[in-house]
PDB file of C-alpha atoms in Angstrom:
ATOM      1  CA  UNK A   1     -12.323   2.452   0.385  1.00 91.00           C
ATOM      2  CA  UNK A   2     -14.633  -0.363  -0.554  1.00 95.00           C
ATOM      3  CA  UNK A   3     -13.858  -3.195  -2.971  1.00 94.00           C
ATOM      4  CA  UNK A   4     -15.389  -1.567  -6.075  1.00 94.00           C
ATOM      5  CA  UNK A   5     -13.472   1.654  -5.374  1.00 96.00           C
ATOM      6  CA  UNK A   6     -10.202  -0.270  -5.044  1.00 95.00           C
ATOM      7  CA  UNK A   7     -10.884  -2.217  -8.253  1.00 95.00           C
ATOM      8  CA  UNK A   8     -11.866   0.924 -10.155  1.00 94.00           C
ATOM      9  CA  UNK A   9      -8.768   2.800  -9.007  1.00 94.00           C
ATOM     10  CA  UNK A  10      -6.579  -0.154 -10.028  1.00 94.00           C
ATOM     11  CA  UNK A  11      -8.252  -0.179 -13.448  1.00 92.00           C
ATOM     12  CA  UNK A  12      -7.616   3.554 -13.841  1.00 90.00           C
ATOM     13  CA  UNK A  13      -3.922   3.089 -13.069  1.00 88.00           C
ATOM     14  CA  UNK A  14      -3.422   0.017 -15.256  1.00 88.00           C
ATOM     15  CA  UNK A  15      -5.122   1.600 -18.235  1.00 83.00           C
ATOM     16  CA  UNK A  16      -4.036   5.187 -17.655  1.00 75.00           C
ATOM     17  CA  UNK A  17      -0.889   6.941 -16.518  1.00 69.00           C
ATOM     18  CA  UNK A  18       1.105   3.818 -15.765  1.00 68.00           C
ATOM     19  CA  UNK A  19       0.330   2.318 -19.147  1.00 66.00           C
ATOM     20  CA  UNK A  20       1.620   5.499 -20.752  1.00 71.00           C
ATOM     21  CA  UNK A  21       4.753   5.785 -18.608  1.00 78.00           C
ATOM     22  CA  UNK A  22       5.781   2.096 -18.608  1.00 78.00           C
ATOM     23  CA  UNK A  23       4.903   1.183 -22.184  1.00 81.00           C
ATOM     24  CA  UNK A  24       3.557  -2.125 -23.440  1.00 86.00           C
ATOM     25  CA  UNK A  25       2.727  -4.339 -20.465  1.00 89.00           C
ATOM     26  CA  UNK A  26       3.667  -7.638 -22.090  1.00 90.00           C
ATOM     27  CA  UNK A  27       6.987  -6.324 -23.372  1.00 92.00           C
ATOM     28  CA  UNK A  28       7.828  -4.716 -20.016  1.00 92.00           C
ATOM     29  CA  UNK A  29       7.091  -7.896 -18.050  1.00 95.00           C
ATOM     30  CA  UNK A  30       9.030  -9.977 -20.601  1.00 95.00           C
ATOM     31  CA  UNK A  31      12.108  -7.806 -20.028  1.00 96.00           C
ATOM     32  CA  UNK A  32      11.738  -8.057 -16.247  1.00 97.00           C
ATOM     33  CA  UNK A  33      11.239 -11.849 -16.450  1.00 98.00           C
ATOM     34  CA  UNK A  34      14.435 -12.203 -18.494  1.00 98.00           C
ATOM     35  CA  UNK A  35      16.437 -10.053 -16.071  1.00 98.00           C
ATOM     36  CA  UNK A  36      15.106 -11.797 -12.953  1.00 98.00           C
ATOM     37  CA  UNK A  37      15.703 -15.213 -14.514  1.00 98.00           C
ATOM     38  CA  UNK A  38      19.308 -14.307 -15.320  1.00 98.00           C
ATOM     39  CA  UNK A  39      19.917 -12.710 -11.928  1.00 98.00           C
ATOM     40  CA  UNK A  40      18.547 -15.759 -10.098  1.00 96.00           C
ATOM     41  CA  UNK A  41      20.342 -18.139 -12.510  1.00 97.00           C
ATOM     42  CA  UNK A  42      17.150 -20.085 -13.066  1.00 97.00           C
ATOM     43  CA  UNK A  43      17.237 -23.254 -15.134  1.00 96.00           C
ATOM     44  CA  UNK A  44      13.658 -22.609 -16.235  1.00 96.00           C
ATOM     45  CA  UNK A  45      13.107 -18.936 -17.082  1.00 96.00           C
ATOM     46  CA  UNK A  46      10.247 -17.062 -15.493  1.00 96.00           C
ATOM     47  CA  UNK A  47       7.154 -16.558 -17.568  1.00 95.00           C
ATOM     48  CA  UNK A  48       5.806 -13.145 -18.422  1.00 95.00           C
ATOM     49  CA  UNK A  49       2.913 -13.766 -15.995  1.00 95.00           C
ATOM     50  CA  UNK A  50       5.315 -14.627 -13.155  1.00 97.00           C
ATOM     51  CA  UNK A  51       6.364 -10.977 -12.933  1.00 97.00           C
ATOM     52  CA  UNK A  52       2.981  -9.438 -12.051  1.00 97.00           C
ATOM     53  CA  UNK A  53       2.227 -12.441  -9.809  1.00 97.00           C
ATOM     54  CA  UNK A  54       5.406 -11.783  -7.850  1.00 97.00           C
ATOM     55  CA  UNK A  55       4.748  -8.055  -7.718  1.00 97.00           C
ATOM     56  CA  UNK A  56       1.274  -8.769  -6.310  1.00 97.00           C
ATOM     57  CA  UNK A  57       2.913 -10.990  -3.671  1.00 97.00           C
ATOM     58  CA  UNK A  58       5.224  -8.100  -2.783  1.00 95.00           C
ATOM     59  CA  UNK A  59       2.185  -5.891  -2.253  1.00 95.00           C
ATOM     60  CA  UNK A  60       0.542  -8.586  -0.117  1.00 94.00           C
ATOM     61  CA  UNK A  61       3.721  -8.859   1.984  1.00 94.00           C
ATOM     62  CA  UNK A  62       3.663  -5.112   2.560  1.00 91.00           C
ATOM     63  CA  UNK A  63       0.195  -5.399   4.085  1.00 90.00           C
ATOM     64  CA  UNK A  64       1.720  -7.604   6.787  1.00 89.00           C
ATOM     65  CA  UNK A  65       4.628  -5.367   7.717  1.00 85.00           C
ATOM     66  CA  UNK A  66       3.318  -1.971   8.657  1.00 77.00           C
ATOM     67  CA  UNK A  67       0.370   0.330   8.769  1.00 80.00           C
ATOM     68  CA  UNK A  68      -2.548  -0.100   6.413  1.00 84.00           C
ATOM     69  CA  UNK A  69      -1.867   1.594   3.097  1.00 90.00           C
ATOM     70  CA  UNK A  70      -4.695   1.290   0.592  1.00 93.00           C
ATOM     71  CA  UNK A  71      -2.182   1.771  -2.234  1.00 93.00           C
ATOM     72  CA  UNK A  72      -0.859  -1.735  -1.533  1.00 94.00           C
ATOM     73  CA  UNK A  73      -4.323  -3.181  -2.184  1.00 95.00           C
ATOM     74  CA  UNK A  74      -4.844  -1.017  -5.263  1.00 96.00           C
ATOM     75  CA  UNK A  75      -1.458  -1.948  -6.716  1.00 95.00           C
ATOM     76  CA  UNK A  76      -1.969  -5.633  -5.845  1.00 96.00           C
ATOM     77  CA  UNK A  77      -5.306  -5.649  -7.653  1.00 97.00           C
ATOM     78  CA  UNK A  78      -3.679  -3.937 -10.615  1.00 95.00           C
ATOM     79  CA  UNK A  79      -0.846  -6.459 -10.799  1.00 96.00           C
ATOM     80  CA  UNK A  80      -3.291  -9.377 -10.661  1.00 97.00           C
ATOM     81  CA  UNK A  81      -5.311  -7.788 -13.457  1.00 95.00           C
ATOM     82  CA  UNK A  82      -2.096  -7.477 -15.480  1.00 94.00           C
ATOM     83  CA  UNK A  83      -1.277 -11.124 -14.760  1.00 96.00           C
ATOM     84  CA  UNK A  84      -4.692 -12.097 -16.062  1.00 95.00           C
ATOM     85  CA  UNK A  85      -4.205 -10.087 -19.237  1.00 93.00           C
ATOM     86  CA  UNK A  86      -0.735 -11.374 -20.084  1.00 93.00           C
ATOM     87  CA  UNK A  87      -1.727 -14.947 -19.177  1.00 91.00           C
ATOM     88  CA  UNK A  88      -4.712 -14.950 -21.497  1.00 87.00           C
ATOM     89  CA  UNK A  89      -2.614 -13.423 -24.281  1.00 75.00           C
ATOM     90  CA  UNK A  90       0.075 -16.100 -23.789  1.00 64.00           C
ATOM     91  CA  UNK A  91      -2.570 -18.829 -23.816  1.00 57.00           C
ATOM     92  CA  UNK A  92      -3.947 -17.606 -27.156  1.00 62.00           C
ATOM     93  CA  UNK A  93      -0.518 -17.573 -28.838  1.00 56.00           C
TER      94      UNK A  93
END
């Protein structure tokens, strides 16, 4: 797959089936941020954007620990796109 194909597939997933199955992105990441913050006993809670950033890092880590799986790159691109969306929404609030 080339870069535009990876980006297009990520866009399809973010705006398609996964959006339908996981619900509102901002709300979902807010719930995850609250749970991770509590689990890690953080003094400063994670932001909504921290969640997709960390998920993208997970996908990057997977590229270093096994065979090449294009899904890791697609999902990583999707998570970074989500981080961009929730970050710009937070900034405008």
